[in-house]
C-alpha atoms as one frame of an Amber mdcrd trajectory, in Angstrom:
protein
 128.890  33.470  60.397 130.495  34.859  57.266 132.493  37.352  59.309 133.850
  34.519  61.479 134.883  32.612  58.335 136.608  35.700  56.889 138.540  36.272
  60.135 139.576  32.589  60.314 140.805  32.597  56.708 142.710  35.845  57.238
 144.449  34.531  60.373 145.374  31.287  58.586 146.874  33.239  55.686 148.914
  35.465  58.000 150.309  32.514  59.950 151.182  30.424  56.888 154.941  29.848
  56.356 156.573  31.757  53.488 156.817  30.090  50.118 160.141  28.372  49.434
 160.645  30.567  46.377 159.821  33.861  48.045 162.096  35.976  45.886 162.417
  36.191  42.130 165.660  34.984  40.598 168.054  37.610  39.287 171.814  37.424
  38.935 173.367  34.041  38.336 175.927  32.224  40.434 177.953  29.102  39.744
 176.629  25.938  41.397 178.350  25.387  44.718 179.059  29.084  45.373 177.814
  28.665  48.914 178.762  30.303  52.168 180.648  27.781  54.290 180.163  25.079
  51.673 179.653  21.578  53.043 180.979  18.775  50.867 178.132  16.524  49.780
 175.489  18.585  51.573 171.972  17.502  50.688 169.284  19.669  49.110 166.421
  20.659  51.368 164.035  17.885  52.346 160.285  18.424  52.237 159.899  17.667
  55.946 162.554  20.126  57.176 160.875  22.851  59.202 162.458  26.146  60.156
 161.213  28.169  63.129 160.805  31.887  62.417 163.385  32.915  65.042 164.909
  35.739  62.979 164.539  39.267  64.332 166.349  41.248  61.639 167.679  41.044
  58.088 171.433  40.371  57.865 171.929  43.689  56.016 169.780  46.796  55.796
 166.091  46.954  56.647 164.519  45.269  53.603 167.432  44.705  51.229 167.070
  44.096  47.497 167.337  40.397  46.641 169.267  39.878  43.380 168.805  36.120
  43.622 166.633  34.043  45.912 166.519  30.485  47.168 166.514  27.869  44.376
 166.924  24.418  45.946 168.734  21.852  43.792 166.879  18.687  42.833 169.909
  16.528  43.719 172.943  16.802  45.998 175.232  18.110  43.253 172.539  19.568
  41.002 172.329  23.198  39.893 170.544  25.674  42.078 171.151  28.477  44.534
 171.653  27.265  48.085 170.921  30.544  49.822 169.738  34.110  49.271 171.807
  36.991  47.870 171.226  40.372  49.516 172.434  43.598  47.906 174.875  45.358
  50.249 177.607  47.937  49.810 181.203  47.122  50.809 181.761  48.101  54.426
 178.080  47.778  55.360 177.453  46.101  58.727 176.321  42.467  58.712 174.121
  41.391  61.624 173.184  38.086  63.226 169.551  37.375  62.346 168.944  35.555
  65.647 170.652  34.694  68.938 173.404  32.115  68.727 177.076  31.214  68.898
 179.728  31.940  66.251 180.779  28.498  65.022 183.224  29.821  62.389 184.838
  33.161  61.585 187.572  33.068  58.997 188.355  32.556  55.334 187.134  29.837
  52.982 188.570  29.751  49.463 189.801  33.328  49.901 186.428  34.677  51.086
 185.547  35.906  54.549 182.858  33.700  56.100 180.959  33.910  59.377 178.724
  31.057  60.580 176.373  31.279  63.552 174.662  28.313  65.246 171.203  29.497
  66.278 170.159  28.945  69.890 167.198  26.687  70.656 166.756  25.338  67.114
 167.188  21.615  67.745 169.883  19.005  67.299 171.748  19.572  65.105 171.076
  23.302  65.436 170.320  25.529  62.486 173.413  27.331  61.206 173.391  30.598
  59.278 176.300  31.571  57.029 177.308  34.931  55.601 179.905  35.728  52.888
 181.960  37.656  51.877 182.189  39.169  55.362 185.142  40.503  57.350 184.380
  39.103  60.813 184.301  41.402  63.841 183.506  38.559  66.260 185.700  35.588
  67.173 184.775  31.935  66.873 182.927  30.836  70.010 181.417  34.272  70.743
 177.791  34.438  71.849 175.808  36.907  69.741 172.304  38.331  69.933 169.842
  39.105  67.154 170.822  42.351  65.457 174.389  42.316  66.757 177.019  43.277
  64.174 179.171  40.252  63.333 181.235  41.834  60.552 181.236  44.055  57.487
 180.705  43.334  53.807 184.005  42.745  51.999 184.669  44.561  48.731 185.699
  41.421  46.834 184.741  37.769  46.786 181.059  38.153  45.963 179.564  35.935
  43.250 176.961  38.600  42.407 177.368  41.048  39.536 177.123  43.881  42.117
 178.250  43.774  45.777 176.106  41.437  47.857 176.084  39.113  50.837 175.284
  35.452  50.282 173.129  34.315  53.212 172.836  30.582  53.770 171.109  28.238
  56.207 171.870  24.626  57.029 170.740  21.975  59.479 173.552  19.457  59.598
 174.294  18.808  55.925 170.933  19.975  54.586 170.528  23.362  52.920 167.360
  25.267  53.793 165.775  28.558  52.746 167.257  31.250  55.037 164.356  33.637
  54.416 162.112  31.144  56.238 163.844  32.260  59.471 162.112  35.626  59.185
 158.583  36.167  60.504 155.969  37.586  58.094 156.290  41.140  59.427 159.948
  41.248  58.310 159.346  39.913  54.810 158.290  41.817  51.702 154.562  41.458
  52.157 151.889  44.024  51.450 149.094  44.850  53.868 146.493  42.182  54.536
 143.220  42.582  52.681 139.901  40.920  53.436 138.257  39.304  50.422 134.573
  38.620  49.768 133.385  35.177  50.901 130.822  33.098  48.983 130.225  35.971
  46.561 128.999  38.322  49.281 130.936  41.642  49.330 132.097  42.888  52.693
 130.524  46.075  54.081
């Protein structure tokens, strides 16, 4: 009976969604420094769910995260509406999931690529990446892992080169790391714990 309980608790822990503040905060960014900024976009709502459709990180394998998701308390409040990923200029930037390029161009002097993710509802989820020199045109269909551009040398709001990765549904900002399944996130190996004070064999 205890073994069944241990297995059930372990499975529940593995299937639980990632915490909204998965990564520790690091470098600072001015409020509103957001990829593909949407005027008046709302902070994330408690009932917004994100399917784990991601199949790869936008850059690297498990990139360093100088600054994570810090949702603002109000529409114009301070926070960090995305995740910063350390990346060298010229590094390839990949689509995290299948979708269609909804924007590829420049916003306020920065290269921005936005991808609407396939099969994620109405309105669909939209990922944004900046500063990125696009290698795909607007309207192109892309697959998870496909290169959509390269990291630009300038235009980053990080103290060192990085890519700002954002996620929106309509006008609501969401945590982009929640697109990634547990096996892609920085998680250590699972470990069974004693139940009811009885050590496991």
